[in-house]
């Protein structure tokens, strides 16, 4: 599972991360760190472990779900009862050896468990302590339970998703969860670099709510600029038109003629040069104002050929376009395959198990799969022996 061609150490080698989180945002952030070489120790409740181990409603060969297997590679698992005095004391010993702690309990829980930032920093002043929650560590909603769905709804994301006048729709992927994982990773790496210079770590407050709101750049720019709350636009875009899914003879494809040069190319391609200077479509502003009529006009041309033909012709003309693929088509297609977005890793119970590939490519120090997603408590004795050896030394 290791890339034997890479002789340089991975960039996060030597950094120890305690993953005291479950489900998605925390585990995903910690997996990104583990892929880059960090020693990530997943601290889990004995007996049950991360609740994602039993999620998804279908069984694999072993007890762990495919979702767990896709968010926890390259980690070691330590089964530890943080509610017991013995478990808590060992966690303190472990925290002395750590650089980063990531937790996603509801605000207030780590204080009751006595593993909160203020407690840990007395033990290890350089610790970078990341708290991930639904709505943040402060504010009127801080104590609420929060998942991706609630964050999308309460951040405004769902208000601009879907089509006007239809039932509420969430984004098809967990944008608040994954967004929070990425923002938390950005924050903790910055804090870690700072701690190397100052000797002082810090507490990072990352929330699904804030992260989802951070994606609203175009929407809030429109609101602050016009005073009009943004609304759903389906697949179209508030900045330019045509830029959306359009209907061909056999189905839909996506395309974008986002400026005057591309608009002229599109008019020539569909053999409608009259549209280029049409009083309703001559400028970006006019095309946005008359978007619905515009799409009807150009779709009348698109339905004369199949989507694949239009995509090929548009790309040849220099107009951005593409098919609408299912996930299997995207992952198993020639480009997804070339980008290695599906990889197989070895697992002691599952045999070969598929994982989503590395989302960015470190060309000088490529990420590596060094460890399979751990079985619950698989490394408990190993980690305890390490910590006690370090304490004696």
Coordinates of C-alpha atoms in Angstrom, one line a residue:
X1 CA 0.0 0.0 0.0
X2 CA 3.0 2.3 0.2
X3 CA 4.4 4.2 -2.7
X4 CA 7.9 2.8 -2.8
X5 CA 9.0 5.4 -5.4
X6 CA 8.8 8.2 -2.9
X7 CA 11.9 8.5 -0.8
X8 CA 11.1 11.9 0.8
X9 CA 9.3 11.9 4.2
X10 CA 5.7 12.8 4.1
X11 CA 5.1 16.5 5.1
X12 CA 3.3 15.7 8.3
X13 CA 5.5 12.8 9.4
X14 CA 6.2 13.2 13.2
X15 CA 3.0 15.0 14.0
X16 CA 0.6 13.2 16.3
X17 CA -3.1 13.9 16.1
X18 CA -5.7 12.6 18.5
X19 CA -9.0 12.0 16.6
X20 CA -11.7 12.2 19.3
X21 CA -14.5 12.6 16.7
X22 CA -17.1 10.6 15.0
X23 CA -19.2 10.5 11.8
X24 CA -17.9 12.8 9.1
X25 CA -16.3 16.3 9.6
X26 CA -13.8 15.4 12.2
X27 CA -12.8 12.0 10.9
X28 CA -12.5 13.3 7.3
X29 CA -10.2 16.2 8.5
X30 CA -8.1 13.7 10.4
X31 CA -7.9 11.3 7.5
X32 CA -6.5 14.1 5.3
X33 CA -3.8 14.7 7.9
X34 CA -3.1 10.9 8.1
X35 CA -2.7 10.7 4.3
X36 CA 0.0 13.3 4.6
X37 CA 2.0 11.3 7.2
X38 CA 0.5 12.3 10.6
X39 CA 0.2 9.7 13.2
X40 CA -3.5 9.8 13.8
X41 CA -4.8 8.0 16.8
X42 CA -8.6 7.5 16.7
X43 CA -9.8 7.5 20.3
X44 CA -13.1 5.5 20.4
X45 CA -15.6 4.4 23.0
X46 CA -15.0 0.7 23.9
X47 CA -17.7 -1.7 22.5
X48 CA -19.3 0.7 20.1
X49 CA -16.6 2.9 18.6
X50 CA -17.3 5.6 16.1
X51 CA -21.1 5.3 15.3
X52 CA -20.3 5.4 11.6
X53 CA -18.9 1.9 11.9
X54 CA -22.5 0.6 12.0
X55 CA -24.0 3.1 9.6
X56 CA -25.4 2.9 6.0
X57 CA -27.9 0.1 6.3
X58 CA -26.0 -2.6 4.5
X59 CA -23.4 -5.0 5.7
X60 CA -19.9 -5.7 4.6
X61 CA -18.0 -8.8 5.4
X62 CA -16.9 -7.4 8.7
X63 CA -18.7 -5.1 11.2
X64 CA -17.6 -1.8 9.7
X65 CA -19.5 0.2 7.1
X66 CA -18.1 1.3 3.8
X67 CA -18.6 4.9 4.9
X68 CA -16.3 4.2 7.9
X69 CA -13.7 2.5 5.6
X70 CA -13.7 5.6 3.4
X71 CA -13.0 8.1 6.2
X72 CA -10.5 6.4 8.5
X73 CA -7.6 4.9 6.5
X74 CA -4.1 5.5 7.8
X75 CA -5.3 5.8 11.5
X76 CA -4.7 3.7 14.6
X77 CA -7.6 2.9 16.9
X78 CA -7.5 3.2 20.6
X79 CA -10.5 2.0 22.6
X80 CA -10.7 4.2 25.7
X81 CA -13.4 5.0 28.2
X82 CA -13.1 8.7 28.7
X83 CA -15.9 8.6 31.3
X84 CA -13.6 6.5 33.6
X85 CA -10.9 7.9 35.8
X86 CA -8.4 5.4 34.4
X87 CA -9.3 6.3 30.8
X88 CA -9.1 10.0 31.5
X89 CA -5.7 9.7 33.1
X90 CA -4.4 7.8 30.1
X91 CA -5.8 10.4 27.8
X92 CA -3.8 13.0 29.7
X93 CA -0.7 11.0 29.2
X94 CA -1.4 10.6 25.5
X95 CA -2.2 14.3 25.2
X96 CA 1.3 15.2 26.5
X97 CA 2.7 13.4 23.3
X98 CA 0.2 15.0 20.9
X99 CA 0.4 18.0 18.6
X100 CA -3.3 18.2 17.7
X101 CA -6.6 17.1 19.2
X102 CA -9.8 17.1 17.1
X103 CA -13.1 16.6 18.9
X104 CA -16.7 17.0 17.8
X105 CA -18.8 16.6 21.0
X106 CA -21.7 19.0 21.6
X107 CA -20.4 22.1 23.4
X108 CA -20.0 21.5 27.1
X109 CA -19.4 17.7 26.9
X110 CA -15.6 17.8 26.9
X111 CA -15.8 20.1 29.9
X112 CA -17.8 17.5 31.8
X113 CA -15.4 14.8 30.6
X114 CA -12.5 17.0 31.8
X115 CA -10.7 16.8 28.4
X116 CA -11.5 20.3 27.3
X117 CA -8.9 22.8 25.9
X118 CA -8.3 24.6 29.1
X119 CA -7.5 21.3 30.9
X120 CA -5.3 19.9 28.1
X121 CA -3.3 23.1 27.6
X122 CA -2.2 22.9 31.3
X123 CA -0.7 19.6 30.3
X124 CA 0.6 20.6 26.9
X125 CA 0.8 24.3 26.1
X126 CA 1.6 23.7 22.4
X127 CA -1.5 21.7 21.8
X128 CA -3.7 22.7 18.9
X129 CA -7.2 21.8 20.0
X130 CA -10.0 21.8 17.4
X131 CA -13.6 21.7 18.4
X132 CA -16.0 20.9 15.6
X133 CA -19.7 21.4 16.2
X134 CA -23.0 22.1 14.4
X135 CA -23.2 25.8 15.4
X136 CA -20.0 26.8 17.2
X137 CA -18.8 27.0 20.8
X138 CA -20.8 30.2 21.5
X139 CA -24.0 31.9 20.4
X140 CA -27.7 31.2 21.0
X141 CA -27.7 28.0 18.9
X142 CA -24.4 26.6 20.4
X143 CA -26.1 23.9 22.5
X144 CA -28.3 22.6 19.6
X145 CA -27.4 19.3 18.0
X146 CA -26.3 19.9 14.5
X147 CA -25.9 17.8 11.4
X148 CA -25.2 18.7 7.8
X149 CA -28.9 18.9 7.0
X150 CA -29.6 21.5 9.8
X151 CA -26.5 23.5 8.8
X152 CA -27.6 23.6 5.1
X153 CA -31.1 24.7 6.1
X154 CA -30.1 27.3 8.8
X155 CA -27.2 28.8 6.9
X156 CA -29.2 29.8 3.8
X157 CA -27.7 27.1 1.5
X158 CA -31.1 25.4 1.1
X159 CA -32.8 28.7 0.3
X160 CA -30.8 28.9 -3.0
X161 CA -30.8 25.1 -3.9
X162 CA -33.3 23.6 -6.3
X163 CA -35.8 25.3 -8.5
X164 CA -38.0 28.3 -7.7
X165 CA -41.3 27.5 -6.1
X166 CA -40.6 23.8 -5.5
X167 CA -40.0 21.8 -2.3
X168 CA -36.9 22.6 -0.3
X169 CA -33.8 20.7 -1.5
X170 CA -30.4 20.2 0.1
X171 CA -27.2 19.9 -1.8
X172 CA -26.7 16.3 -3.0
X173 CA -23.4 16.0 -1.1
X174 CA -22.7 17.1 2.5
X175 CA -21.3 20.5 1.8
X176 CA -21.4 21.7 5.5
X177 CA -19.7 18.5 6.8
X178 CA -16.9 18.4 4.2
X179 CA -16.6 22.2 4.1
X180 CA -16.1 22.2 7.9
X181 CA -13.5 19.4 7.6
X182 CA -11.5 21.5 5.1
X183 CA -11.8 24.7 7.1
X184 CA -10.8 22.9 10.3
X185 CA -7.8 21.4 8.5
X186 CA -6.7 24.8 7.2
X187 CA -7.1 26.3 10.7
X188 CA -5.2 23.6 12.6
X189 CA -2.3 23.5 10.2
X190 CA -1.9 27.3 10.5
X191 CA -2.1 27.0 14.3
X192 CA 0.4 24.2 14.3
X193 CA 2.9 26.3 12.3
X194 CA 2.4 29.2 14.7
X195 CA 2.9 26.9 17.7
X196 CA 6.3 25.9 16.4
X197 CA 7.3 29.6 16.5
X198 CA 5.7 30.7 19.7
X199 CA 5.5 27.5 21.8
X200 CA 1.8 28.2 22.3
X201 CA -1.1 26.3 20.7
X202 CA -4.7 27.5 20.6
X203 CA -8.3 26.5 20.6
X204 CA -10.0 26.4 17.2
X205 CA -13.8 26.7 17.0
X206 CA -15.1 25.2 13.7
X207 CA -18.7 24.8 12.9
X208 CA -20.8 23.3 10.1
X209 CA -23.0 26.5 10.2
X210 CA -20.1 28.9 9.7
X211 CA -18.6 26.7 7.1
X212 CA -21.8 26.5 5.0
X213 CA -22.2 30.2 5.2
X214 CA -18.7 30.7 3.9
X215 CA -19.8 29.3 0.6
X216 CA -22.3 32.1 0.0
X217 CA -20.0 34.6 -1.7
X218 CA -22.0 35.2 -4.8
X219 CA -25.3 35.0 -3.1
X220 CA -24.5 37.4 -0.3
X221 CA -22.7 39.7 -2.7
X222 CA -26.0 39.9 -4.7
X223 CA -28.0 40.6 -1.5
X224 CA -25.6 43.2 -0.1
X225 CA -25.4 44.8 -3.6
X226 CA -29.1 44.8 -4.5
X227 CA -31.1 44.3 -1.2
X228 CA -32.9 41.3 -2.8
X229 CA -32.5 37.9 -1.0
X230 CA -31.1 35.3 -3.4
X231 CA -33.5 32.5 -4.6
X232 CA -33.0 29.1 -6.2
X233 CA -31.9 29.1 -9.8
X234 CA -31.8 25.4 -10.6
X235 CA -28.6 24.8 -12.6
X236 CA -28.2 28.3 -13.8
X237 CA -26.0 31.1 -12.5
X238 CA -26.6 34.6 -11.2
X239 CA -23.4 35.9 -12.8
X240 CA -23.9 34.9 -16.5
X241 CA -26.2 33.2 -19.0
X242 CA -26.3 30.8 -20.7
X243 CA -24.5 28.9 -18.0
X244 CA -26.6 25.8 -17.0
X245 CA -27.9 22.4 -17.9
X246 CA -29.7 22.6 -21.3
X247 CA -31.8 20.0 -23.1
X248 CA -30.6 18.3 -26.3
X249 CA -32.5 15.6 -28.3
X250 CA -31.6 12.7 -26.0
X251 CA -31.3 14.5 -22.6
X252 CA -29.4 17.2 -20.8
X253 CA -25.8 18.5 -20.9
X254 CA -24.1 21.5 -19.3
X255 CA -22.6 24.4 -21.1
X256 CA -21.5 28.0 -20.5
X257 CA -21.1 30.9 -22.8
X258 CA -20.1 33.3 -20.0
X259 CA -18.7 36.3 -21.9
X260 CA -19.2 38.1 -25.2
X261 CA -16.5 36.1 -27.0
X262 CA -18.1 32.8 -26.1
X263 CA -21.6 34.1 -26.8
X264 CA -20.5 35.0 -30.4
X265 CA -19.0 31.5 -30.8
X266 CA -22.2 29.9 -29.6
X267 CA -24.4 31.9 -31.9
X268 CA -22.1 30.9 -34.8
X269 CA -22.2 27.2 -33.7
X270 CA -26.0 27.0 -33.6
X271 CA -26.2 29.0 -36.8
X272 CA -28.1 31.8 -35.2
X273 CA -25.9 34.9 -35.9
X274 CA -29.0 37.0 -35.5
X275 CA -28.9 36.3 -31.7
X276 CA -25.5 37.9 -31.2
X277 CA -26.9 41.5 -31.5
X278 CA -30.5 40.7 -30.6
X279 CA -31.9 43.5 -28.4
X280 CA -32.8 41.0 -25.7
X281 CA -29.5 39.1 -25.7
X282 CA -26.7 41.4 -26.9
X283 CA -25.0 41.9 -23.4
X284 CA -24.4 39.8 -20.3
X285 CA -26.9 41.9 -18.4
X286 CA -29.6 41.5 -21.0
X287 CA -29.0 37.7 -21.2
X288 CA -29.3 37.5 -17.4
X289 CA -32.5 39.6 -17.4
X290 CA -34.1 37.5 -20.2
X291 CA -32.6 34.1 -19.2
X292 CA -35.7 32.1 -19.5
X293 CA -36.5 33.3 -23.0
X294 CA -32.9 32.9 -23.9
X295 CA -32.8 29.2 -22.9
X296 CA -36.0 28.5 -24.8
X297 CA -34.5 29.9 -27.9
X298 CA -31.2 28.1 -27.8
X299 CA -32.8 24.8 -26.7
X300 CA -34.9 24.9 -29.8
X301 CA -31.6 24.5 -31.6
X302 CA -30.1 22.0 -29.1
X303 CA -32.9 19.5 -29.5
X304 CA -31.9 18.9 -33.1
X305 CA -28.9 16.8 -32.0
X306 CA -27.9 14.5 -29.1
X307 CA -26.0 15.8 -26.1
X308 CA -22.7 14.1 -26.9
X309 CA -22.7 15.7 -30.3
X310 CA -23.2 19.1 -28.8
X311 CA -20.5 18.6 -26.2
X312 CA -18.0 17.5 -28.8
X313 CA -18.9 20.4 -31.1
X314 CA -18.7 23.0 -28.3
X315 CA -15.4 21.8 -27.1
X316 CA -14.0 21.9 -30.6
X317 CA -15.2 25.6 -30.8
X318 CA -13.7 26.5 -27.5
X319 CA -17.0 26.7 -25.6
X320 CA -17.0 25.0 -22.1
X321 CA -19.4 22.0 -22.1
X322 CA -19.7 18.6 -20.6
X323 CA -22.0 15.6 -20.0
X324 CA -24.0 15.0 -16.8
X325 CA -22.5 11.9 -15.4
X326 CA -23.6 9.5 -12.6
X327 CA -21.1 8.8 -9.9
X328 CA -20.2 5.3 -11.4
X329 CA -19.7 7.0 -14.8
X330 CA -17.5 9.7 -13.2
X331 CA -15.4 7.3 -11.1
X332 CA -15.1 4.6 -13.8
X333 CA -14.6 6.9 -16.7
X334 CA -11.3 7.5 -18.4
X335 CA -10.5 10.8 -16.6
X336 CA -11.6 9.6 -13.1
X337 CA -9.5 6.5 -13.7
X338 CA -6.5 8.5 -14.9
X339 CA -6.8 10.7 -11.8
X340 CA -6.9 7.6 -9.6
X341 CA -10.1 8.8 -7.8
X342 CA -10.9 5.2 -7.0
X343 CA -8.2 3.1 -5.3
X344 CA -8.2 -0.3 -3.6
X345 CA -6.6 -0.9 -0.2
X346 CA -6.0 -4.1 1.7
X347 CA -8.1 -4.8 4.8
X348 CA -7.8 -7.8 7.2
X349 CA -11.5 -8.6 7.0
X350 CA -12.7 -7.1 3.7
X351 CA -9.8 -8.1 1.5
X352 CA -9.5 -5.5 -1.2
X353 CA -11.7 -2.5 -0.4
X354 CA -12.4 0.5 -2.5
X355 CA -11.6 4.0 -1.2
X356 CA -12.0 7.4 -2.8
X357 CA -8.7 8.7 -4.1
X358 CA -6.6 11.6 -2.8
X359 CA -8.4 14.9 -3.6
X360 CA -5.2 16.8 -4.2
X361 CA -2.0 15.4 -5.6
X362 CA 1.2 16.2 -3.7
X363 CA 3.6 15.7 -6.5
X364 CA 6.8 15.9 -4.5
X365 CA 5.6 13.9 -1.5
X366 CA 2.6 11.8 -2.7
X367 CA 0.1 10.8 -0.1
X368 CA 0.3 7.2 0.9
X369 CA -2.0 4.5 2.2
X370 CA 0.1 3.2 5.0
X371 CA -2.6 1.6 7.2
X372 CA -6.0 0.1 6.5
X373 CA -9.0 1.6 8.3
X374 CA -8.5 0.2 11.8
X375 CA -10.6 -2.3 13.6
X376 CA -12.1 -1.1 16.8
X377 CA -9.4 -1.0 19.4
X378 CA -6.9 -2.7 17.1
X379 CA -4.0 -0.6 18.3
X380 CA -4.9 -0.1 22.0
X381 CA -2.1 -2.2 23.5
X382 CA 0.4 -0.9 21.0
X383 CA -0.4 2.8 21.8
X384 CA -0.5 2.2 25.6
X385 CA 2.9 0.6 25.4
X386 CA 4.3 3.5 23.4
X387 CA 3.0 6.1 25.8
X388 CA 4.2 4.4 28.9
X389 CA 7.6 3.8 27.3
X390 CA 7.8 7.5 26.5
X391 CA 6.7 8.4 30.1
X392 CA 9.5 6.3 31.6
X393 CA 12.1 7.8 29.2

